[in-house]
CSV table of C-alpha atoms in Angstrom, one decimal:
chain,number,residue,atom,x,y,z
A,481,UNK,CA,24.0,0.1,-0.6
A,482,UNK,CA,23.8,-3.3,-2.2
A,483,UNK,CA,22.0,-4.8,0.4
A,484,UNK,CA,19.0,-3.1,1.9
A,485,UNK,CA,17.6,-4.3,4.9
A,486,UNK,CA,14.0,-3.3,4.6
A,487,UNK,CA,11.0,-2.6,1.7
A,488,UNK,CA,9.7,-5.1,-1.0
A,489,UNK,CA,12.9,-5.3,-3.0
A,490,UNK,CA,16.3,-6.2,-2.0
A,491,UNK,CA,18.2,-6.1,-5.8
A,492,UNK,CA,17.4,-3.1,-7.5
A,493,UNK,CA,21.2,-3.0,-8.7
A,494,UNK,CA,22.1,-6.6,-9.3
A,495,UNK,CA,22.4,-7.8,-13.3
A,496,UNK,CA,21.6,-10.9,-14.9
A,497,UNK,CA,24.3,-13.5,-15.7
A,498,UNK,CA,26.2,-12.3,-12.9
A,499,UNK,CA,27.3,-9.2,-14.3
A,500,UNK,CA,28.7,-6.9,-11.4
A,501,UNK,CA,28.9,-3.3,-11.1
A,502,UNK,CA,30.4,-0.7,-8.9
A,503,UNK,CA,27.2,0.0,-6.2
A,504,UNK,CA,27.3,3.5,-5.0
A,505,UNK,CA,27.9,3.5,-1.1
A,506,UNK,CA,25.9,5.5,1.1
A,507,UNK,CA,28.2,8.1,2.5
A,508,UNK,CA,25.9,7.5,6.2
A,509,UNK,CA,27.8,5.4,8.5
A,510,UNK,CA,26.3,2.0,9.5
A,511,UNK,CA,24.8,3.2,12.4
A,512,UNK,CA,23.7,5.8,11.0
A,513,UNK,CA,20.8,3.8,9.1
A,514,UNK,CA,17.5,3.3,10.0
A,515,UNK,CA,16.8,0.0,8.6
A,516,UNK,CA,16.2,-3.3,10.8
A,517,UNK,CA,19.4,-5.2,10.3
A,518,UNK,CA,17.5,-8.7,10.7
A,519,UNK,CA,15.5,-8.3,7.9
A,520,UNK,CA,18.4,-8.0,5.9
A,521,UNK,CA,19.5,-11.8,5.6
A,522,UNK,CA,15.8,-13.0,4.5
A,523,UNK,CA,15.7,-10.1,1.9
A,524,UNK,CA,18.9,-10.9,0.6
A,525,UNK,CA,17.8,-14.5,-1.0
A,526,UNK,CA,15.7,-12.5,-3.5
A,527,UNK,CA,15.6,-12.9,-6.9
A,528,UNK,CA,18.4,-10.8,-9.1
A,529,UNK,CA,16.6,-8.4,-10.9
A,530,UNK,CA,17.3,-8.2,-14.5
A,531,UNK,CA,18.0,-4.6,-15.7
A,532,UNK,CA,18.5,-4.8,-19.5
A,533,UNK,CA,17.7,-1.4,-20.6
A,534,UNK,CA,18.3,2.2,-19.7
A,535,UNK,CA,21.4,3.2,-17.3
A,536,UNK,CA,21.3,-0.2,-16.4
A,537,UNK,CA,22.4,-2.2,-19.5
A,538,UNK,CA,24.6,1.2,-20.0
A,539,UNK,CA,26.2,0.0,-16.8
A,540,UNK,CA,26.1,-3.6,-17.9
A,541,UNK,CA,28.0,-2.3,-20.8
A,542,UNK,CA,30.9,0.2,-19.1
A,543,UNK,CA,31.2,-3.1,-16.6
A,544,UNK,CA,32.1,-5.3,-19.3
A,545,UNK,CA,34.7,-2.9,-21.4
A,546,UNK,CA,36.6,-2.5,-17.9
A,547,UNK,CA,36.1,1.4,-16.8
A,548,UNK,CA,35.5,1.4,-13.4
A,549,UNK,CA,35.3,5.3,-13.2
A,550,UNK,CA,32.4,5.0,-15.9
A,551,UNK,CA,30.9,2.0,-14.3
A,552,UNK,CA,31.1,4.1,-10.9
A,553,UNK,CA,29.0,7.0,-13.0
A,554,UNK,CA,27.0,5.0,-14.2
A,555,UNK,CA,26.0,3.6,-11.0
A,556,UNK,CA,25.5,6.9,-9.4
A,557,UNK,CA,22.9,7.8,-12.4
A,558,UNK,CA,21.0,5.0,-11.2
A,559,UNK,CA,20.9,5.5,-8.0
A,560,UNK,CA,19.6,9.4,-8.7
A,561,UNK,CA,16.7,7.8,-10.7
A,562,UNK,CA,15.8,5.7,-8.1
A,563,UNK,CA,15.5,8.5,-6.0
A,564,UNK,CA,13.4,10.3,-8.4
A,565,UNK,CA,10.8,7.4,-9.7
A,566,UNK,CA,10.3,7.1,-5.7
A,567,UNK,CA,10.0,10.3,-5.0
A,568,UNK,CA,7.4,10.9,-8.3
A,569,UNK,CA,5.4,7.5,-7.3
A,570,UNK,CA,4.9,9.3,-4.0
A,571,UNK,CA,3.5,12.3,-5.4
A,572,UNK,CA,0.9,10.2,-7.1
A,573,UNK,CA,-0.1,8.4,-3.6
A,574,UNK,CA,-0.6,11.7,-2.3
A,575,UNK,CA,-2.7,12.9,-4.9
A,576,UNK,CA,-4.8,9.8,-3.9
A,577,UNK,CA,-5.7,12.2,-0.7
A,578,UNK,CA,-8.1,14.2,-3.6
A,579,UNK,CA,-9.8,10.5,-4.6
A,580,UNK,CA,-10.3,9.7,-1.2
A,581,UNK,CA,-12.0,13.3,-0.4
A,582,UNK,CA,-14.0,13.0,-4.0
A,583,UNK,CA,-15.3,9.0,-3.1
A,584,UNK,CA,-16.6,10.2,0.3
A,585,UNK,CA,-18.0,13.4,-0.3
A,586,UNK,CA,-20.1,11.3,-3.5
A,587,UNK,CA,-20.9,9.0,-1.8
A,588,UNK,CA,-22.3,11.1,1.5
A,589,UNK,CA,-25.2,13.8,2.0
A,590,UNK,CA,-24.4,17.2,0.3
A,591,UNK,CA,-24.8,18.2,4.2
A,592,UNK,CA,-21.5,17.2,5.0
A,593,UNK,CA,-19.5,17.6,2.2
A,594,UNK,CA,-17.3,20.4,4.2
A,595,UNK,CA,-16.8,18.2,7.2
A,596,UNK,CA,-15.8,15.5,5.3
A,597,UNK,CA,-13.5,17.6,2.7
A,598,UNK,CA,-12.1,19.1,6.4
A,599,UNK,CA,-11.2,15.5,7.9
A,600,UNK,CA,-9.3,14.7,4.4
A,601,UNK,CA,-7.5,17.5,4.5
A,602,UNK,CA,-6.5,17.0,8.4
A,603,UNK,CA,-5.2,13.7,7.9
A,604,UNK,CA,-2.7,14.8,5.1
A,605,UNK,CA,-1.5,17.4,7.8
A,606,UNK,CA,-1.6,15.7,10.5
A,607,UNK,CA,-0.7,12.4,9.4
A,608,UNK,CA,2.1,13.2,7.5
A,609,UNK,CA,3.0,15.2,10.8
A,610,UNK,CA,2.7,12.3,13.3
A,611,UNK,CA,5.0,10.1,11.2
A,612,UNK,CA,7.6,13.1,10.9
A,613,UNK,CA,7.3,12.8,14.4
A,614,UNK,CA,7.5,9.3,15.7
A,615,UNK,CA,6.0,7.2,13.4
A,616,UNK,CA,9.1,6.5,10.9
A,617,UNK,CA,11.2,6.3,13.7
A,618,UNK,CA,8.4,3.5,15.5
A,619,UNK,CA,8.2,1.9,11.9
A,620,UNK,CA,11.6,1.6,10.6
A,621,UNK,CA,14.2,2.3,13.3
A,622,UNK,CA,15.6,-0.9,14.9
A,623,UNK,CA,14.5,-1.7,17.9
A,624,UNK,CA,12.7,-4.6,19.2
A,625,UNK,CA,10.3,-6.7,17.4
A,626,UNK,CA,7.3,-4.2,17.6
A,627,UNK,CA,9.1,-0.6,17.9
A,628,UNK,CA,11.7,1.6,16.6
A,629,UNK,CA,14.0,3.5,18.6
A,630,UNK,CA,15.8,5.7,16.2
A,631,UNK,CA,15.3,8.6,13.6
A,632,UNK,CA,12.2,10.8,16.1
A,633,UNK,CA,12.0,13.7,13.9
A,634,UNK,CA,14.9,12.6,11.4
A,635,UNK,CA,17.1,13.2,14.2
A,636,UNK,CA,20.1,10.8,14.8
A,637,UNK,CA,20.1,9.7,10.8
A,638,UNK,CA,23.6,10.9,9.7
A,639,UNK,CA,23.2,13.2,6.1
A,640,UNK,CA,19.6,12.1,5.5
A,641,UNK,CA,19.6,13.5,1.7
A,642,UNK,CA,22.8,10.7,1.4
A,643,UNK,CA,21.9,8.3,-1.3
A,644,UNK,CA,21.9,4.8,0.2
A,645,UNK,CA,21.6,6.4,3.4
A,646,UNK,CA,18.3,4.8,4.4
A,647,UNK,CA,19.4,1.3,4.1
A,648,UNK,CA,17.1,0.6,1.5
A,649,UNK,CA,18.7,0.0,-2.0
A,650,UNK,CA,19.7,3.4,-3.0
A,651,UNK,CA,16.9,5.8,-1.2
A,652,UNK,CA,18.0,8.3,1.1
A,653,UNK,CA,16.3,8.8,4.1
A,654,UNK,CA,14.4,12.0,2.6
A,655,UNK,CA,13.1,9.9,-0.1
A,656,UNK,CA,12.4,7.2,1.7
A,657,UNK,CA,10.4,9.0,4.7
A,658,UNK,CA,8.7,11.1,2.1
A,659,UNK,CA,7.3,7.5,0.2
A,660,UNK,CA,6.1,6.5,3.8
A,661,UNK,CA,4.7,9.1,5.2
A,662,UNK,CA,2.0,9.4,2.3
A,663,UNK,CA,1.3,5.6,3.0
A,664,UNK,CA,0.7,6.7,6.5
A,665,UNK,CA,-1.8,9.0,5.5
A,666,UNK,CA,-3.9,6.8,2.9
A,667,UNK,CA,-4.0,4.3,6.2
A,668,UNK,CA,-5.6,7.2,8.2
A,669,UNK,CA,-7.8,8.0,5.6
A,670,UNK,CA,-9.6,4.6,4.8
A,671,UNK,CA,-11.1,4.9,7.9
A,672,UNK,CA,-12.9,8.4,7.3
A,673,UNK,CA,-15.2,7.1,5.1
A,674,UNK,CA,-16.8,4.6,7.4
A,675,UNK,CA,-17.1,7.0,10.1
A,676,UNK,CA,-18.8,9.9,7.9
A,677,UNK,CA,-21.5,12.0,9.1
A,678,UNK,CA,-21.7,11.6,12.4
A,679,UNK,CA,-17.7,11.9,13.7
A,680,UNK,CA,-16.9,14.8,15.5
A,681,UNK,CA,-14.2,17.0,14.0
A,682,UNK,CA,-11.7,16.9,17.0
A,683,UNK,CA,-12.3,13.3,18.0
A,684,UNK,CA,-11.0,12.3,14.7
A,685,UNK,CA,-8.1,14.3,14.5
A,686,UNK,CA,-7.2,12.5,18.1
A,687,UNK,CA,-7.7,9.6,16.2
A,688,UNK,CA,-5.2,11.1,12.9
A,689,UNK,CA,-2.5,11.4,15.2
A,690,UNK,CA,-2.7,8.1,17.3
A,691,UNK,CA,-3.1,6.6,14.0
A,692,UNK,CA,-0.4,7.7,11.7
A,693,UNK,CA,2.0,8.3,15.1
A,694,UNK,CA,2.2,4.6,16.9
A,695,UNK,CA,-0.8,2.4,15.6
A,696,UNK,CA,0.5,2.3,11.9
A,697,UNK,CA,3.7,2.4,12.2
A,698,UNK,CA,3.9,-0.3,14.7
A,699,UNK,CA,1.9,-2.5,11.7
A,700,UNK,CA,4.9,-1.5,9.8
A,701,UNK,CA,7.4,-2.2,11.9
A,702,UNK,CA,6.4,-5.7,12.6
A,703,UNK,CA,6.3,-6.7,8.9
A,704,UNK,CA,8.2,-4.2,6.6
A,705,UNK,CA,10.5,-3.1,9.9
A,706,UNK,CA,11.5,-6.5,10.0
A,707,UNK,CA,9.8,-7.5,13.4
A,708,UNK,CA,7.7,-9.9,14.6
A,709,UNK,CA,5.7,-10.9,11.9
A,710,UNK,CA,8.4,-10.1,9.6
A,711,UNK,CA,10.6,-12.8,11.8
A,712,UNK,CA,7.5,-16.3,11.2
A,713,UNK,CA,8.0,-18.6,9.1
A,714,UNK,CA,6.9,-22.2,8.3
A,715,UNK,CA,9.2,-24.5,6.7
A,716,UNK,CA,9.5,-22.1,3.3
A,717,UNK,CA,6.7,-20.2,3.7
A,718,UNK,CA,7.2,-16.5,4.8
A,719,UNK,CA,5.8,-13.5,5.1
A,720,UNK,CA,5.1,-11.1,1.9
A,721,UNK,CA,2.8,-8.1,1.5
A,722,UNK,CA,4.9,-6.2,-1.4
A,723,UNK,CA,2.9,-2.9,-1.1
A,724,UNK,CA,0.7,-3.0,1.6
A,725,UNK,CA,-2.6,-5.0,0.8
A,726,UNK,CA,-2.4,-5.8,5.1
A,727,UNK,CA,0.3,-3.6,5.8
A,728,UNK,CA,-2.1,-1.0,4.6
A,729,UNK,CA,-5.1,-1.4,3.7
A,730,UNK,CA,-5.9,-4.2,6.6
A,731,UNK,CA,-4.5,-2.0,9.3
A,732,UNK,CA,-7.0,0.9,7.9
A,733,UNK,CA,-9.6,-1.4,7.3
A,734,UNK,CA,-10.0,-2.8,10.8
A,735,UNK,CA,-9.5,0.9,12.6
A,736,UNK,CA,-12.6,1.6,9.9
A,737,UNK,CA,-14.4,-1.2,11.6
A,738,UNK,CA,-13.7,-0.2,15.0
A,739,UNK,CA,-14.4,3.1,14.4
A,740,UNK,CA,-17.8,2.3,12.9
A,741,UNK,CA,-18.8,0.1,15.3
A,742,UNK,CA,-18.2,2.7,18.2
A,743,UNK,CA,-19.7,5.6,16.4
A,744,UNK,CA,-22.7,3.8,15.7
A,745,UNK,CA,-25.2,4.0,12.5
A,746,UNK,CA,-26.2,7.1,10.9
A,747,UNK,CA,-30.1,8.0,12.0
A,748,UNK,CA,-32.7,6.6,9.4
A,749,UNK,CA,-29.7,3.9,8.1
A,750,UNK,CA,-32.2,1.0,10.1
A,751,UNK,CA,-35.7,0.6,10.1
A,752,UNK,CA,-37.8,-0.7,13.1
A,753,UNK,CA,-37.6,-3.9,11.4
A,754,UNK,CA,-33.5,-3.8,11.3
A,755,UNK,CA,-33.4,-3.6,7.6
A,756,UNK,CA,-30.7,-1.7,5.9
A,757,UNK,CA,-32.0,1.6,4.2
A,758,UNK,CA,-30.1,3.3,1.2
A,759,UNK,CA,-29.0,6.5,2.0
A,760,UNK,CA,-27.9,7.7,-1.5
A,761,UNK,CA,-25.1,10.5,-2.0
A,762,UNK,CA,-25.6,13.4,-3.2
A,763,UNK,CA,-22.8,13.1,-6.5
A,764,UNK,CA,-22.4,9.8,-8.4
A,765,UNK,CA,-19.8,12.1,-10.9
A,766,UNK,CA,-18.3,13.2,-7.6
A,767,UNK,CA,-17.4,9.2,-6.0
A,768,UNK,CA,-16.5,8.3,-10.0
A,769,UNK,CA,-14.5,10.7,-10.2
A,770,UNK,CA,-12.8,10.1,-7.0
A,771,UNK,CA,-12.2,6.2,-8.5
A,772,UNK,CA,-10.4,7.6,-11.1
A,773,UNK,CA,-8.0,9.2,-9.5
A,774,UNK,CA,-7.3,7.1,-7.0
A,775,UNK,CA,-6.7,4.1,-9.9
A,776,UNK,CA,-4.4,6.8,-11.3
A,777,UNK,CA,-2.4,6.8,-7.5
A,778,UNK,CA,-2.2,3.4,-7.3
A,779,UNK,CA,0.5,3.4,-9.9
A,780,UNK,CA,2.5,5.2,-7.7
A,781,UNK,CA,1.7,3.1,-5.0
A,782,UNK,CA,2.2,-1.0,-6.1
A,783,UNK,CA,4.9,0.1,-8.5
A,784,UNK,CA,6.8,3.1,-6.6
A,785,UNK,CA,6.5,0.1,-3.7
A,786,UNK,CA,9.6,-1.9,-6.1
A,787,UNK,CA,11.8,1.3,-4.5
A,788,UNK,CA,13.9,1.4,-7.6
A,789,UNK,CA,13.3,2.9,-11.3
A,790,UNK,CA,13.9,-0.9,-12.9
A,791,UNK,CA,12.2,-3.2,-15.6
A,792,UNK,CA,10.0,-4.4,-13.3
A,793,UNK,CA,7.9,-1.5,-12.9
A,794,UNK,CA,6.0,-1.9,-15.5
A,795,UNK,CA,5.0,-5.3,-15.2
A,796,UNK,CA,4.0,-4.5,-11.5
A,797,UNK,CA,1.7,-1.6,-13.4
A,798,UNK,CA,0.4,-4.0,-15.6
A,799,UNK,CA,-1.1,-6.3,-13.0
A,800,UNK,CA,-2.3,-3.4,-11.2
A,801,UNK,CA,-4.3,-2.3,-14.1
A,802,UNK,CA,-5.7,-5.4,-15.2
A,803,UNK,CA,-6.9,-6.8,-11.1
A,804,UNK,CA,-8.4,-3.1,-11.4
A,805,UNK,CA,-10.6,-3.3,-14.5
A,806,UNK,CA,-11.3,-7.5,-13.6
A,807,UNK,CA,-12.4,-6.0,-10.0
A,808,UNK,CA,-14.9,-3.4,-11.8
A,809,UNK,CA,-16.2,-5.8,-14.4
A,810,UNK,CA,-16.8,-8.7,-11.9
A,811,UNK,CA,-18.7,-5.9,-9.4
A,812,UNK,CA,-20.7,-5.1,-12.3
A,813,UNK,CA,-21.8,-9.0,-13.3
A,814,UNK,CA,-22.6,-9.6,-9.8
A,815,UNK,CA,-24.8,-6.6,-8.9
A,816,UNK,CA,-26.1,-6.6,-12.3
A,817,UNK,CA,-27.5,-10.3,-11.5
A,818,UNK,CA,-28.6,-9.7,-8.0
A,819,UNK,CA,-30.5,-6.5,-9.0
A,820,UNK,CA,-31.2,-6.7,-12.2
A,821,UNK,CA,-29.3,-3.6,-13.6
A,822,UNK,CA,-26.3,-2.2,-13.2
A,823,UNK,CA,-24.6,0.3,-9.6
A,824,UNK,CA,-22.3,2.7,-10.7
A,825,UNK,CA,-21.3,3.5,-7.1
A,826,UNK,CA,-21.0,-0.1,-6.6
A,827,UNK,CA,-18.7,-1.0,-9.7
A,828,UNK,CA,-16.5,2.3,-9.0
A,829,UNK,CA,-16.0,0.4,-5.2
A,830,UNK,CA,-15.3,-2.8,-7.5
A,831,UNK,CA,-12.6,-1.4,-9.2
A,832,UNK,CA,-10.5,-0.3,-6.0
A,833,UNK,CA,-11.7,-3.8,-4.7
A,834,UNK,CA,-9.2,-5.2,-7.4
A,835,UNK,CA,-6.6,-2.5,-6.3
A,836,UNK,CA,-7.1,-3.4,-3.1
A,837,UNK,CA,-6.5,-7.4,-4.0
A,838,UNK,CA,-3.9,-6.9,-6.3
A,839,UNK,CA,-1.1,-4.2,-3.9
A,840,UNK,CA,-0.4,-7.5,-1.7
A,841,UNK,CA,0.7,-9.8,-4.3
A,842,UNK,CA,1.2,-7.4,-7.3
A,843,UNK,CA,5.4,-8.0,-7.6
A,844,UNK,CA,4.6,-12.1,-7.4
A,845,UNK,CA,2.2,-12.9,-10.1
A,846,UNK,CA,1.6,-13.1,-13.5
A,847,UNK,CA,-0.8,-11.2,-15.5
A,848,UNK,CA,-3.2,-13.5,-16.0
A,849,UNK,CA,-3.2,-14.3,-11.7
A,850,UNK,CA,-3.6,-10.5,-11.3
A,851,UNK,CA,-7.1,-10.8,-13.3
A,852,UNK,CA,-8.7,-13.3,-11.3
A,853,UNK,CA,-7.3,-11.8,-8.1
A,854,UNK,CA,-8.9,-8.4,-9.1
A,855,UNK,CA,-12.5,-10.4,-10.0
A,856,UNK,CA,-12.3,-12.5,-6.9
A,857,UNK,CA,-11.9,-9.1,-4.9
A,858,UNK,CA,-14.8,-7.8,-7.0
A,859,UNK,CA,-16.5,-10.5,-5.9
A,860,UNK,CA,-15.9,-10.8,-2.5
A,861,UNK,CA,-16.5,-7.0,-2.3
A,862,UNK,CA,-20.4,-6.8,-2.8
A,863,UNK,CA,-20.7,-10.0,-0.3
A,864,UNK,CA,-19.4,-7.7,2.3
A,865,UNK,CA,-21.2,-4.8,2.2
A,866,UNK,CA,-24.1,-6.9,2.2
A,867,UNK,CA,-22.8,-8.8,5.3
A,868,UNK,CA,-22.2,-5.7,7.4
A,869,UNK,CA,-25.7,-3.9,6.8
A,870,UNK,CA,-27.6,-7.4,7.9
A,871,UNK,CA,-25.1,-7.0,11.1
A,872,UNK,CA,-25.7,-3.0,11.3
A,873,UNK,CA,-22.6,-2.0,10.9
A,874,UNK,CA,-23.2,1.5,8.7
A,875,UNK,CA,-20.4,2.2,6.4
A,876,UNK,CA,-21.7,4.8,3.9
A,877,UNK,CA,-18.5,4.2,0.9
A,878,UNK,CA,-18.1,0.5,2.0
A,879,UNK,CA,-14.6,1.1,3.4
A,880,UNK,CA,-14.6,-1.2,5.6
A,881,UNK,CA,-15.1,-4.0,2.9
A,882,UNK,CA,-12.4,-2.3,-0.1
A,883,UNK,CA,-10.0,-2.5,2.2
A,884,UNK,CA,-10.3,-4.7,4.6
A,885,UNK,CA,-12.3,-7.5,3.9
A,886,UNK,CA,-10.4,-7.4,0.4
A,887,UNK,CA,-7.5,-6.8,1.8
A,888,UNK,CA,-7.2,-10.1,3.7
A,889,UNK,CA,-8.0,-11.5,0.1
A,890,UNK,CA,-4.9,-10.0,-1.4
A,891,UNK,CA,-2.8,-11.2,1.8
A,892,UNK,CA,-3.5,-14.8,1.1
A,893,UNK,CA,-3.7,-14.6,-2.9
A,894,UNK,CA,-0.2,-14.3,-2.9
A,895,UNK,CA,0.1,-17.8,-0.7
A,896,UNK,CA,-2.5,-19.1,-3.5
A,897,UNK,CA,-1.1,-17.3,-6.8
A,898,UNK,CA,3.0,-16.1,-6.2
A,899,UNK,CA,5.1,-17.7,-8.9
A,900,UNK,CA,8.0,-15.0,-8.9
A,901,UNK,CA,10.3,-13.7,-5.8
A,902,UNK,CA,8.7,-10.2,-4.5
A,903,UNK,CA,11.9,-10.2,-2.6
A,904,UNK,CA,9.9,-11.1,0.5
A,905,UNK,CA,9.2,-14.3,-0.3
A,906,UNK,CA,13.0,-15.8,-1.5
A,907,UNK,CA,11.8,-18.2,-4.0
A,908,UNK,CA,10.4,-18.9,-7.1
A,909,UNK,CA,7.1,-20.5,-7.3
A,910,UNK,CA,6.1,-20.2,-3.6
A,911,UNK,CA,2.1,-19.9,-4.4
A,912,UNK,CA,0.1,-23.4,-3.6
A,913,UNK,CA,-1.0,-23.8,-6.9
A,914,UNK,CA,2.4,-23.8,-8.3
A,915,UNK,CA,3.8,-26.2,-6.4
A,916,UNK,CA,4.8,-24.0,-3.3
A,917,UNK,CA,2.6,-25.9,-0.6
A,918,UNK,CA,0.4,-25.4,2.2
A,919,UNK,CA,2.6,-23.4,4.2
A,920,UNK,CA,2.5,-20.9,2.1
């Protein structure tokens, strides 16, 4: 397809200077796609993406000698690997499941480390399950402006292993769903860690399915689906979350809060005299660990969110590695000055604070934008842990803060910072302090 009509990047085949090539088209029939057709117009201002190396500038190359059955092959190579980096950067984001399990189980009494290594595992099963179910179908199948109404079990899709098929640049709907559906679980499992050690085991797995089956995906459907939220604009200004800093992290944040909130504080966490009381976990290598891997996912997730194996990859890698260290060393400062040494556990939450800030706006801004949007969500990161103790809210990983106190942070950095198209936004230079204005 050369058009898609949802995801953060509408040009993974287009060539600079206007260099055409032969697109491969999706052997599905229009109807057949799952994509929100509105979306399609908005995504289709993006920027061209340059593709100078690789199969790319080999199809630059066939294109310009006059073969169109080579430039046709050439264009079907592409289209494999785009399949493939998606379908490897989605591998990684699952693995992030083991980072998640690790963080919590550090970071929580050695009393519950089954429980909580049980709920992990549950919301890889039955999240992915639930959005098999009705969630991509809720999330990316036309509709109205807040649900789907196509694709319930993949059913209804045309040949879903079709390249193209999905209506996004040229995934099929296999690869596609299978990116998803392991966004759909990280949601699920932000929220596990503010609710540990004192959730019941089959209350939260009510909560896994209602979760990953209708509350997500709505949240997806509204922005990425090309619904409501998707549909606001103000004079230029529109909206752009390339991989999920609200989209996904938000969305997980605030069930987190709710869910804390209604479960209540652990015993002991509040003294007579409504101070906050440190409950340490039982394995600091365990929660470092955990951040380690999860850093390691997260170059599946900002980068496998550009939905096509292009040149921009790596820049959207770089600025996820850099907002990631900036996060951890501005955690450290700040702790290091309020307490006069140095948290390990609270610079390993640092550094995912600066994953956290940097998934929004990652495909928008320049290196140097991704380090202080990383530090700033270092920052902001210790401030709210602090805030929800004095308002006795117990969240034993501070999950509630990483990703969602942070991930409003990212949401408006890329109002503050964007100065390239993340195919959301449809111009250059859209962030206030380059020129883009309030709106924004």
């Amino acid at each position: 397809m050369t058009t898609p009509t949802v995801g953060p990047r509408s040009d993974g085949n287009q060539l600079e200077d206007n260099v055409s090539t032969t697109t491969l088209e999706s052997s599905a029939s229009p109807d057949t796609e799952i994509a929100s057709p509105g979306f399609a117009g908005r995504l289709a201002r993006s920027r061209k993406v340059r593709i100078l190396s690789g199969l790319g500038g080999v199809a630059a190359v066939v294109t310009l000698v006059g073969s169109p059955a080579a430039a046709q092959e050439a264009s079907e190579v592409q289209a494999v690997l785009d399949n493939i980096w998606v379908f490897i950067a989605g591998c990684l984001v699952f693995f992030m499941q083991a980072g998640f399990a690790l963080v919590e189980a550090g970071l929580t009494r050695a009393k519950n480390v089954v429980n909580i290594f049980a709920k992990n595992m549950a919301d890889a099963i039955i999240g992915i399950l639930a959005f098999f179910a009705t969630g991509y179908a809720i999330a990316f199948g036309g509709g109205n402006d807040f649900f789907g109404d196509t694709g319930f079990f993949l059913n209804g899709l045309g040949d879903i292993e079709a390249m193209g098929g999905s209506g996004v640049i040229n995934l099929s709907h296999t690869t596609f769903f299978f990116f998803q559906s392991v966004f759909a679980a990280t949601a699920v499992t932000i929220t596990s860690g503010a609710m540990a050690e004192r959730t019941k085991f089959v209350s939260y797995l009510i909560f896994g399915v209602f979760m990953c089956a209708v509350i997500y995906p709505v949240v997806v459907h509204m922005t990425w689906g090309g619904g409501f939220i998707a549909g606001l604009s103000v004079g230029d200004a529109v909206y752009s979350d390339f991989a999920g800093s609200g989209v996904v992290h938000l969305t997980g944040g605030v069930a987190a809060l709710v869910g804390a909130f209604l479960v209540g504080p652990r015993k002991g966490k509040f003294g007579p005299d409504g101070k906050a009381r440190a409950i340490p976990g039982h394995s600091i290598p365990f929660a470092i660990l955990g951040v380690f891997i999860l850093w390691l996912g997260w170059f599946g997730f900002n980068p496998g969110s550009e939905l096509a194996a292009d040149n921009l990859v790596a820049g959207i890698a770089l600025n996820t590695l850099l907002a990631a260290a900036a996060g951890g060393l501005a955690t450290t400062a700040i702790i290091w000055l309020k307490t006069g040494k140095p948290d390990v556990a609270f610079i390993g939450n640092g550094v995912l604070a600066g994953l956290v800030a940097i998934t929004g706006p990652c495909g928008a801004v320049t290196p140097v934008m991704s380090v202080i949007i990383g530090a700033i969500g270092g920052v902001i990161v210790v401030f709210s842990v602090l805030m929800f103790d004095k308002i006795k809210i117990d969240d034993p990983v501070g999950a509630i803060s990483v990703h969602g106190t942070v991930g409003i942070w990212g949401v408006l950095a890329i109002g503050l910072f964007a100065s390239k198209d993340d195919a959301f936004l449809g111009r250059e230079d859209a962030g206030l302090f380059y020129g883009g204005g309030v709106e924004q």
